[in-house]
């Protein structure tokens, strides 16, 4: 295993120090417990949108802290949920009278720990709500979840709810928008190689050079089928089919298409795949009105990709287009 690290035990802490100095104009990092907080938090009169989870998925979540997106992110160890006390610390650091919305990916540890933190904060008089995103169409249950996993749709959810909070919408509205997005977003992922967790020192699963894993999550957990390697046309067609038949998406629908690298897939391949996906959606009469392409929710150095489709309306499009100023997403500022 070759990685640019010092000690597997200190990877996350050292990475957070780097994040803090690289983006001191946008965020700050607090220690013990570790949280990433918007530099001007708490923002009076505005809902605090907070998310988090295991590290190794960067830029998710710390890279999305800032104006128009997250008030705070709570990083756990690599592929490990943050503890309730860390989530509670993020709530206390960012939440005022307007309350907070916790965005939780549907993994068992995340759900339990964020729920516990919300209960602790509520006991102190804070209005804290939670939503659980479960956009993965591949599996109904997995090693890490009861129900579908929360994956690429998390990025879109954080942007849209963050924009609503930024413009001063009350907690009831921000929560309702979150549930709307969760109901209209679907994702599917595929792996060409497995990731290597630093403290494990070996790949999370075995995959031959001529095989792919279809339907993977973001922790290196297996998918629903292992198949021989496919051409880009064949692979993307299968991914698009899985997405559009699930919600379903149909002729005349307007969508945001998010083509995501799992960490090791280069942009030359990602744009190639994105172009195929756009063509296939157009053939079905599905209109791609907004796009996001790049490594925004990763699985360490895994080679692979995911596709996410969000059904848009005027309200969601306006919130997606709203200004954002974070390390990983920045426009309109």
mmCIF file of C-alpha atoms in Angstrom:
data_model
loop_
_atom_site.group_PDB
_atom_site.id
_atom_site.type_symbol
_atom_site.label_atom_id
_atom_site.label_comp_id
_atom_site.label_asym_id
_atom_site.label_seq_id
_atom_site.Cartn_x
_atom_site.Cartn_y
_atom_site.Cartn_z
ATOM 1 C CA UNK A 1 0.000 0.000 0.000
ATOM 2 C CA UNK A 2 1.388 3.394 -1.013
ATOM 3 C CA UNK A 3 -0.340 6.485 0.381
ATOM 4 C CA UNK A 4 0.736 10.020 1.217
ATOM 5 C CA UNK A 5 0.286 9.667 4.965
ATOM 6 C CA UNK A 6 2.349 9.657 8.145
ATOM 7 C CA UNK A 7 0.371 7.414 10.476
ATOM 8 C CA UNK A 8 -2.995 5.758 9.739
ATOM 9 C CA UNK A 9 -4.171 6.866 13.186
ATOM 10 C CA UNK A 10 -3.658 10.569 12.420
ATOM 11 C CA UNK A 11 -4.813 10.769 8.791
ATOM 12 C CA UNK A 12 -8.115 12.531 9.510
ATOM 13 C CA UNK A 13 -6.716 15.012 12.042
ATOM 14 C CA UNK A 14 -3.852 15.995 9.754
ATOM 15 C CA UNK A 15 -6.155 16.292 6.763
ATOM 16 C CA UNK A 16 -8.483 18.580 8.723
ATOM 17 C CA UNK A 17 -5.552 20.816 9.643
ATOM 18 C CA UNK A 18 -4.755 21.137 5.958
ATOM 19 C CA UNK A 19 -8.369 21.902 5.108
ATOM 20 C CA UNK A 20 -8.420 24.632 7.763
ATOM 21 C CA UNK A 21 -5.337 26.467 6.507
ATOM 22 C CA UNK A 22 -6.295 26.092 2.843
ATOM 23 C CA UNK A 23 -9.768 27.573 3.342
ATOM 24 C CA UNK A 24 -9.498 29.823 6.381
ATOM 25 C CA UNK A 25 -11.657 32.429 4.627
ATOM 26 C CA UNK A 26 -14.593 29.995 4.539
ATOM 27 C CA UNK A 27 -14.356 27.630 7.507
ATOM 28 C CA UNK A 28 -12.640 26.783 10.746
ATOM 29 C CA UNK A 29 -11.834 23.435 12.347
ATOM 30 C CA UNK A 30 -12.443 22.830 16.040
ATOM 31 C CA UNK A 31 -10.797 19.966 17.900
ATOM 32 C CA UNK A 32 -11.862 17.452 20.545
ATOM 33 C CA UNK A 33 -14.290 16.587 19.139
ATOM 34 C CA UNK A 34 -13.352 17.443 15.573
ATOM 35 C CA UNK A 35 -15.912 19.523 13.657
ATOM 36 C CA UNK A 36 -15.721 21.754 10.588
ATOM 37 C CA UNK A 37 -17.670 24.976 11.044
ATOM 38 C CA UNK A 38 -18.597 27.865 8.794
ATOM 39 C CA UNK A 39 -16.245 30.735 9.669
ATOM 40 C CA UNK A 40 -19.073 33.147 10.538
ATOM 41 C CA UNK A 41 -21.210 30.621 12.450
ATOM 42 C CA UNK A 42 -23.597 30.873 14.094
ATOM 43 C CA UNK A 43 -25.465 33.037 11.585
ATOM 44 C CA UNK A 44 -28.271 34.856 13.393
ATOM 45 C CA UNK A 45 -31.792 34.137 12.201
ATOM 46 C CA UNK A 46 -30.823 31.335 9.805
ATOM 47 C CA UNK A 47 -31.295 27.578 10.013
ATOM 48 C CA UNK A 48 -28.044 25.651 10.487
ATOM 49 C CA UNK A 49 -27.782 22.787 7.978
ATOM 50 C CA UNK A 50 -25.410 20.168 9.388
ATOM 51 C CA UNK A 51 -24.184 16.890 7.972
ATOM 52 C CA UNK A 52 -21.319 14.471 8.430
ATOM 53 C CA UNK A 53 -20.177 10.887 8.378
ATOM 54 C CA UNK A 54 -17.043 8.848 8.036
ATOM 55 C CA UNK A 55 -14.023 10.442 6.395
ATOM 56 C CA UNK A 56 -12.637 9.140 3.104
ATOM 57 C CA UNK A 57 -15.425 10.631 0.971
ATOM 58 C CA UNK A 58 -13.864 14.066 0.481
ATOM 59 C CA UNK A 59 -14.874 16.684 -0.405
ATOM 60 C CA UNK A 60 -18.008 15.353 1.340
ATOM 61 C CA UNK A 61 -18.731 16.761 3.947
ATOM 62 C CA UNK A 62 -16.168 19.297 5.113
ATOM 63 C CA UNK A 63 -15.611 20.616 1.607
ATOM 64 C CA UNK A 64 -19.233 21.753 1.501
ATOM 65 C CA UNK A 65 -19.093 23.986 4.573
ATOM 66 C CA UNK A 66 -19.628 27.655 3.828
ATOM 67 C CA UNK A 67 -22.035 30.263 2.551
ATOM 68 C CA UNK A 68 -25.054 28.736 0.835
ATOM 69 C CA UNK A 69 -24.420 25.166 1.920
ATOM 70 C CA UNK A 70 -23.482 23.574 5.271
ATOM 71 C CA UNK A 71 -23.113 25.424 8.556
ATOM 72 C CA UNK A 72 -21.052 22.525 9.895
ATOM 73 C CA UNK A 73 -19.734 19.076 9.021
ATOM 74 C CA UNK A 74 -18.873 16.302 11.452
ATOM 75 C CA UNK A 75 -16.064 13.985 10.280
ATOM 76 C CA UNK A 76 -15.618 10.539 11.767
ATOM 77 C CA UNK A 77 -12.650 8.258 11.283
ATOM 78 C CA UNK A 78 -12.273 6.784 7.793
ATOM 79 C CA UNK A 79 -15.519 5.024 6.866
ATOM 80 C CA UNK A 80 -16.698 5.336 10.494
ATOM 81 C CA UNK A 81 -19.632 7.358 11.795
ATOM 82 C CA UNK A 82 -18.862 10.362 14.006
ATOM 83 C CA UNK A 83 -19.836 10.059 17.652
ATOM 84 C CA UNK A 84 -22.964 11.712 19.093
ATOM 85 C CA UNK A 85 -20.896 14.157 21.148
ATOM 86 C CA UNK A 86 -19.211 15.437 17.982
ATOM 87 C CA UNK A 87 -22.558 15.941 16.255
ATOM 88 C CA UNK A 88 -23.878 17.693 19.366
ATOM 89 C CA UNK A 89 -20.819 19.974 19.355
ATOM 90 C CA UNK A 90 -21.543 20.954 15.752
ATOM 91 C CA UNK A 91 -25.154 21.738 16.662
ATOM 92 C CA UNK A 92 -24.103 23.915 19.598
ATOM 93 C CA UNK A 93 -21.508 25.760 17.506
ATOM 94 C CA UNK A 94 -23.938 26.744 14.758
ATOM 95 C CA UNK A 95 -27.534 26.671 15.986
ATOM 96 C CA UNK A 96 -29.561 29.608 17.217
ATOM 97 C CA UNK A 97 -33.251 30.363 17.532
ATOM 98 C CA UNK A 98 -33.896 29.352 13.905
ATOM 99 C CA UNK A 99 -32.973 25.735 14.667
ATOM 100 C CA UNK A 100 -30.991 23.140 12.758
ATOM 101 C CA UNK A 101 -31.534 20.459 10.142
ATOM 102 C CA UNK A 102 -29.358 17.347 10.295
ATOM 103 C CA UNK A 103 -28.771 15.603 6.952
ATOM 104 C CA UNK A 104 -28.026 11.940 7.584
ATOM 105 C CA UNK A 105 -26.967 9.338 5.036
ATOM 106 C CA UNK A 106 -28.791 6.056 5.561
ATOM 107 C CA UNK A 107 -26.039 4.052 7.219
ATOM 108 C CA UNK A 108 -26.832 2.430 10.542
ATOM 109 C CA UNK A 109 -24.108 4.139 12.576
ATOM 110 C CA UNK A 110 -24.861 7.577 11.153
ATOM 111 C CA UNK A 111 -28.596 7.254 11.794
ATOM 112 C CA UNK A 112 -28.157 6.128 15.404
ATOM 113 C CA UNK A 113 -25.494 8.678 16.316
ATOM 114 C CA UNK A 114 -27.187 11.658 14.679
ATOM 115 C CA UNK A 115 -30.515 10.725 16.289
ATOM 116 C CA UNK A 116 -28.847 10.560 19.696
ATOM 117 C CA UNK A 117 -27.242 13.963 19.149
ATOM 118 C CA UNK A 118 -30.567 15.472 18.085
ATOM 119 C CA UNK A 119 -32.184 14.166 21.279
ATOM 120 C CA UNK A 120 -29.386 15.643 23.403
ATOM 121 C CA UNK A 121 -29.722 19.019 21.684
ATOM 122 C CA UNK A 122 -33.509 18.982 22.035
ATOM 123 C CA UNK A 123 -33.110 18.364 25.756
ATOM 124 C CA UNK A 124 -31.242 21.663 25.893
ATOM 125 C CA UNK A 125 -34.064 23.505 24.172
ATOM 126 C CA UNK A 126 -32.780 23.580 20.599
ATOM 127 C CA UNK A 127 -35.118 22.862 17.668
ATOM 128 C CA UNK A 128 -33.219 20.175 15.777
ATOM 129 C CA UNK A 129 -34.769 18.046 13.015
ATOM 130 C CA UNK A 130 -33.282 15.166 11.011
ATOM 131 C CA UNK A 131 -33.806 13.838 7.505
ATOM 132 C CA UNK A 132 -32.343 10.584 6.187
ATOM 133 C CA UNK A 133 -31.355 10.308 2.535
ATOM 134 C CA UNK A 134 -31.572 6.877 0.861
ATOM 135 C CA UNK A 135 -31.118 7.532 -2.854
ATOM 136 C CA UNK A 136 -29.188 4.393 -3.885
ATOM 137 C CA UNK A 137 -31.303 2.237 -6.199
ATOM 138 C CA UNK A 138 -28.961 -0.773 -6.103
ATOM 139 C CA UNK A 139 -29.929 -2.492 -2.863
ATOM 140 C CA UNK A 140 -32.740 -2.391 -0.332
ATOM 141 C CA UNK A 141 -30.510 -3.610 2.511
ATOM 142 C CA UNK A 142 -26.747 -3.939 2.802
ATOM 143 C CA UNK A 143 -23.889 -4.591 5.191
ATOM 144 C CA UNK A 144 -24.178 -1.050 6.510
ATOM 145 C CA UNK A 145 -27.878 -0.244 6.235
ATOM 146 C CA UNK A 146 -31.464 -1.144 6.823
ATOM 147 C CA UNK A 147 -33.021 0.072 3.613
ATOM 148 C CA UNK A 148 -31.336 1.895 0.774
ATOM 149 C CA UNK A 149 -27.993 3.617 1.217
ATOM 150 C CA UNK A 150 -27.442 7.364 1.147
ATOM 151 C CA UNK A 151 -24.964 8.218 -1.616
ATOM 152 C CA UNK A 152 -24.525 10.834 -4.360
ATOM 153 C CA UNK A 153 -27.845 12.562 -3.804
ATOM 154 C CA UNK A 154 -26.430 13.822 -0.507
ATOM 155 C CA UNK A 155 -24.385 16.464 -2.350
ATOM 156 C CA UNK A 156 -27.444 17.850 -4.105
ATOM 157 C CA UNK A 157 -29.492 17.740 -0.911
ATOM 158 C CA UNK A 158 -26.878 19.700 1.019
ATOM 159 C CA UNK A 159 -26.673 22.367 -1.692
ATOM 160 C CA UNK A 160 -30.415 22.895 -2.029
ATOM 161 C CA UNK A 161 -31.229 22.930 1.678
ATOM 162 C CA UNK A 162 -28.212 25.121 2.349
ATOM 163 C CA UNK A 163 -29.447 27.630 -0.209
ATOM 164 C CA UNK A 164 -32.889 27.688 1.394
ATOM 165 C CA UNK A 165 -31.343 28.286 4.809
ATOM 166 C CA UNK A 166 -29.105 31.021 3.394
ATOM 167 C CA UNK A 167 -32.061 32.997 2.073
ATOM 168 C CA UNK A 168 -33.689 32.835 5.503
ATOM 169 C CA UNK A 169 -36.357 30.182 5.082
ATOM 170 C CA UNK A 170 -37.730 28.843 8.404
ATOM 171 C CA UNK A 171 -36.932 25.334 9.603
ATOM 172 C CA UNK A 172 -40.320 23.941 8.530
ATOM 173 C CA UNK A 173 -39.656 25.050 4.948
ATOM 174 C CA UNK A 174 -36.049 23.819 4.873
ATOM 175 C CA UNK A 175 -37.123 20.438 6.227
ATOM 176 C CA UNK A 176 -39.963 20.169 3.688
ATOM 177 C CA UNK A 177 -37.565 20.983 0.848
ATOM 178 C CA UNK A 178 -35.169 18.317 2.092
ATOM 179 C CA UNK A 179 -37.899 15.698 2.053
ATOM 180 C CA UNK A 180 -38.914 16.825 -1.430
ATOM 181 C CA UNK A 181 -35.369 16.335 -2.736
ATOM 182 C CA UNK A 182 -35.078 12.928 -1.064
ATOM 183 C CA UNK A 183 -38.264 11.839 -2.818
ATOM 184 C CA UNK A 184 -37.014 12.929 -6.234
ATOM 185 C CA UNK A 185 -33.341 11.867 -6.339
ATOM 186 C CA UNK A 186 -31.852 8.493 -7.313
ATOM 187 C CA UNK A 187 -28.251 7.211 -7.636
ATOM 188 C CA UNK A 188 -26.311 4.172 -8.833
ATOM 189 C CA UNK A 189 -22.587 3.398 -8.517
ATOM 190 C CA UNK A 190 -20.028 1.046 -10.027
ATOM 191 C CA UNK A 191 -16.483 0.082 -9.004
ATOM 192 C CA UNK A 192 -13.509 -0.885 -11.180
ATOM 193 C CA UNK A 193 -11.197 -1.285 -8.171
ATOM 194 C CA UNK A 194 -11.654 -1.481 -4.406
ATOM 195 C CA UNK A 195 -10.529 1.253 -1.993
ATOM 196 C CA UNK A 196 -7.826 0.680 0.620
ATOM 197 C CA UNK A 197 -8.606 1.997 4.097
ATOM 198 C CA UNK A 198 -5.350 3.326 5.629
ATOM 199 C CA UNK A 199 -5.555 1.370 8.887
ATOM 200 C CA UNK A 200 -6.477 -1.850 7.043
ATOM 201 C CA UNK A 201 -3.660 -1.658 4.514
ATOM 202 C CA UNK A 202 -5.354 -3.834 1.899
ATOM 203 C CA UNK A 203 -8.265 -3.461 -0.558
ATOM 204 C CA UNK A 204 -11.771 -3.729 0.870
ATOM 205 C CA UNK A 205 -12.659 -6.512 -1.555
ATOM 206 C CA UNK A 206 -11.039 -8.525 -4.340
ATOM 207 C CA UNK A 207 -11.812 -7.564 -7.904
ATOM 208 C CA UNK A 208 -10.045 -9.067 -10.905
ATOM 209 C CA UNK A 209 -8.604 -6.829 -13.605
ATOM 210 C CA UNK A 210 -11.354 -7.891 -16.017
ATOM 211 C CA UNK A 211 -14.259 -7.474 -13.540
ATOM 212 C CA UNK A 212 -16.465 -4.632 -12.289
ATOM 213 C CA UNK A 213 -18.721 -4.425 -9.245
ATOM 214 C CA UNK A 214 -22.150 -3.006 -10.154
ATOM 215 C CA UNK A 215 -24.240 -1.259 -7.509
ATOM 216 C CA UNK A 216 -21.558 -0.423 -4.926
ATOM 217 C CA UNK A 217 -21.931 1.992 -2.028
ATOM 218 C CA UNK A 218 -19.376 4.552 -0.866
ATOM 219 C CA UNK A 219 -17.526 2.447 1.724
ATOM 220 C CA UNK A 220 -16.180 -0.248 -0.529
ATOM 221 C CA UNK A 221 -19.089 -2.505 0.327
ATOM 222 C CA UNK A 222 -19.998 -4.937 -2.465
ATOM 223 C CA UNK A 223 -22.660 -4.203 -5.031
ATOM 224 C CA UNK A 224 -25.447 -6.330 -6.394
ATOM 225 C CA UNK A 225 -23.543 -8.085 -9.169
ATOM 226 C CA UNK A 226 -19.998 -8.729 -10.316
ATOM 227 C CA UNK A 227 -19.707 -8.765 -14.092
ATOM 228 C CA UNK A 228 -17.048 -8.826 -16.780
ATOM 229 C CA UNK A 229 -15.779 -5.365 -17.681
ATOM 230 C CA UNK A 230 -18.099 -3.468 -20.034
ATOM 231 C CA UNK A 231 -17.527 -0.765 -22.612
ATOM 232 C CA UNK A 232 -18.432 2.757 -21.519
ATOM 233 C CA UNK A 233 -21.553 2.692 -23.708
ATOM 234 C CA UNK A 234 -22.736 -0.581 -22.171
ATOM 235 C CA UNK A 235 -21.933 0.429 -18.608
ATOM 236 C CA UNK A 236 -23.572 3.850 -18.713
ATOM 237 C CA UNK A 237 -26.632 2.449 -20.484
ATOM 238 C CA UNK A 238 -27.095 -0.049 -17.690
ATOM 239 C CA UNK A 239 -26.682 2.657 -15.039
ATOM 240 C CA UNK A 240 -29.147 5.001 -16.736
ATOM 241 C CA UNK A 241 -31.673 2.194 -17.071
ATOM 242 C CA UNK A 242 -31.414 1.459 -13.335
ATOM 243 C CA UNK A 243 -32.084 5.111 -12.513
ATOM 244 C CA UNK A 244 -34.895 6.030 -14.861
ATOM 245 C CA UNK A 245 -36.960 2.932 -14.132
ATOM 246 C CA UNK A 246 -36.794 3.388 -10.374
ATOM 247 C CA UNK A 247 -38.511 6.729 -9.684
ATOM 248 C CA UNK A 248 -39.446 6.582 -12.582
ATOM 249 C CA UNK A 249 -38.151 9.402 -14.802
ATOM 250 C CA UNK A 250 -39.934 9.938 -18.092
ATOM 251 C CA UNK A 251 -40.503 11.974 -21.215
ATOM 252 C CA UNK A 252 -40.573 15.699 -20.462
ATOM 253 C CA UNK A 253 -38.977 15.478 -17.023
ATOM 254 C CA UNK A 254 -36.347 18.111 -16.257
ATOM 255 C CA UNK A 255 -33.387 16.816 -14.273
ATOM 256 C CA UNK A 256 -30.022 17.578 -12.756
ATOM 257 C CA UNK A 257 -27.462 14.970 -13.829
ATOM 258 C CA UNK A 258 -24.546 14.461 -11.427
ATOM 259 C CA UNK A 259 -21.687 12.339 -12.793
ATOM 260 C CA UNK A 260 -19.317 11.563 -9.930
ATOM 261 C CA UNK A 261 -15.864 10.007 -9.686
ATOM 262 C CA UNK A 262 -15.403 7.620 -6.770
ATOM 263 C CA UNK A 263 -11.906 9.055 -6.321
ATOM 264 C CA UNK A 264 -9.652 7.257 -8.785
ATOM 265 C CA UNK A 265 -11.466 7.732 -12.093
ATOM 266 C CA UNK A 266 -9.955 10.620 -14.080
ATOM 267 C CA UNK A 267 -11.991 13.426 -15.597
ATOM 268 C CA UNK A 268 -11.250 12.303 -19.158
ATOM 269 C CA UNK A 269 -13.246 9.117 -18.444
ATOM 270 C CA UNK A 270 -15.850 10.910 -16.348
ATOM 271 C CA UNK A 271 -16.718 13.430 -19.074
ATOM 272 C CA UNK A 272 -16.849 10.601 -21.604
ATOM 273 C CA UNK A 273 -19.396 8.818 -19.424
ATOM 274 C CA UNK A 274 -21.341 12.015 -18.772
ATOM 275 C CA UNK A 275 -21.715 12.639 -22.501
ATOM 276 C CA UNK A 276 -23.108 9.145 -22.998
ATOM 277 C CA UNK A 277 -25.559 9.612 -20.135
ATOM 278 C CA UNK A 278 -26.817 12.916 -21.538
ATOM 279 C CA UNK A 279 -27.375 11.318 -24.930
ATOM 280 C CA UNK A 280 -29.266 8.359 -23.469
ATOM 281 C CA UNK A 281 -31.473 10.620 -21.359
ATOM 282 C CA UNK A 282 -32.229 12.839 -24.362
ATOM 283 C CA UNK A 283 -33.303 9.758 -26.315
ATOM 284 C CA UNK A 284 -35.908 9.162 -23.588
ATOM 285 C CA UNK A 285 -37.123 12.756 -23.720
ATOM 286 C CA UNK A 286 -35.562 13.563 -20.327
ATOM 287 C CA UNK A 287 -34.191 17.113 -20.326
ATOM 288 C CA UNK A 288 -30.892 17.695 -18.526
ATOM 289 C CA UNK A 289 -31.198 21.281 -17.295
ATOM 290 C CA UNK A 290 -28.372 21.307 -14.742
ATOM 291 C CA UNK A 291 -25.142 19.312 -14.456
ATOM 292 C CA UNK A 292 -22.385 18.530 -11.993
ATOM 293 C CA UNK A 293 -19.308 16.531 -13.034
ATOM 294 C CA UNK A 294 -16.363 15.660 -10.816
ATOM 295 C CA UNK A 295 -15.173 13.891 -7.660
ATOM 296 C CA UNK A 296 -17.626 15.240 -5.072
ATOM 297 C CA UNK A 297 -18.494 12.131 -3.023
ATOM 298 C CA UNK A 298 -15.636 9.665 -3.174
ATOM 299 C CA UNK A 299 -14.475 6.379 -1.693
ATOM 300 C CA UNK A 300 -10.787 7.060 -1.097
ATOM 301 C CA UNK A 301 -8.914 6.052 -4.288
ATOM 302 C CA UNK A 302 -11.576 3.704 -5.669
ATOM 303 C CA UNK A 303 -11.747 3.676 -9.449
ATOM 304 C CA UNK A 304 -15.379 3.899 -10.419
ATOM 305 C CA UNK A 305 -18.239 6.305 -10.832
ATOM 306 C CA UNK A 306 -21.782 7.044 -9.842
ATOM 307 C CA UNK A 307 -24.681 8.698 -11.604
ATOM 308 C CA UNK A 308 -27.331 10.704 -9.773
ATOM 309 C CA UNK A 309 -30.562 12.089 -11.202
ATOM 310 C CA UNK A 310 -32.668 14.709 -9.440
ATOM 311 C CA UNK A 311 -36.075 15.604 -10.855
ATOM 312 C CA UNK A 312 -36.197 19.406 -11.010
ATOM 313 C CA UNK A 313 -38.900 22.031 -10.810
ATOM 314 C CA UNK A 314 -38.552 25.828 -10.774
ATOM 315 C CA UNK A 315 -38.088 25.943 -6.995
ATOM 316 C CA UNK A 316 -35.318 23.353 -6.874
ATOM 317 C CA UNK A 317 -33.573 24.854 -9.906
ATOM 318 C CA UNK A 318 -33.547 28.300 -8.315
ATOM 319 C CA UNK A 319 -32.041 26.917 -5.113
ATOM 320 C CA UNK A 320 -29.407 24.932 -7.030
ATOM 321 C CA UNK A 321 -28.415 28.086 -8.920
ATOM 322 C CA UNK A 322 -28.225 30.220 -5.755
ATOM 323 C CA UNK A 323 -24.762 31.508 -4.751
ATOM 324 C CA UNK A 324 -22.479 29.112 -2.903
ATOM 325 C CA UNK A 325 -19.005 29.623 -1.452
ATOM 326 C CA UNK A 326 -17.380 26.445 -0.132
ATOM 327 C CA UNK A 327 -14.038 24.748 -0.806
ATOM 328 C CA UNK A 328 -15.612 22.308 -3.264
ATOM 329 C CA UNK A 329 -18.543 24.223 -4.798
ATOM 330 C CA UNK A 330 -18.335 27.912 -5.583
ATOM 331 C CA UNK A 331 -20.443 30.022 -7.933
ATOM 332 C CA UNK A 332 -22.459 33.221 -8.006
ATOM 333 C CA UNK A 333 -20.427 34.840 -5.219
#
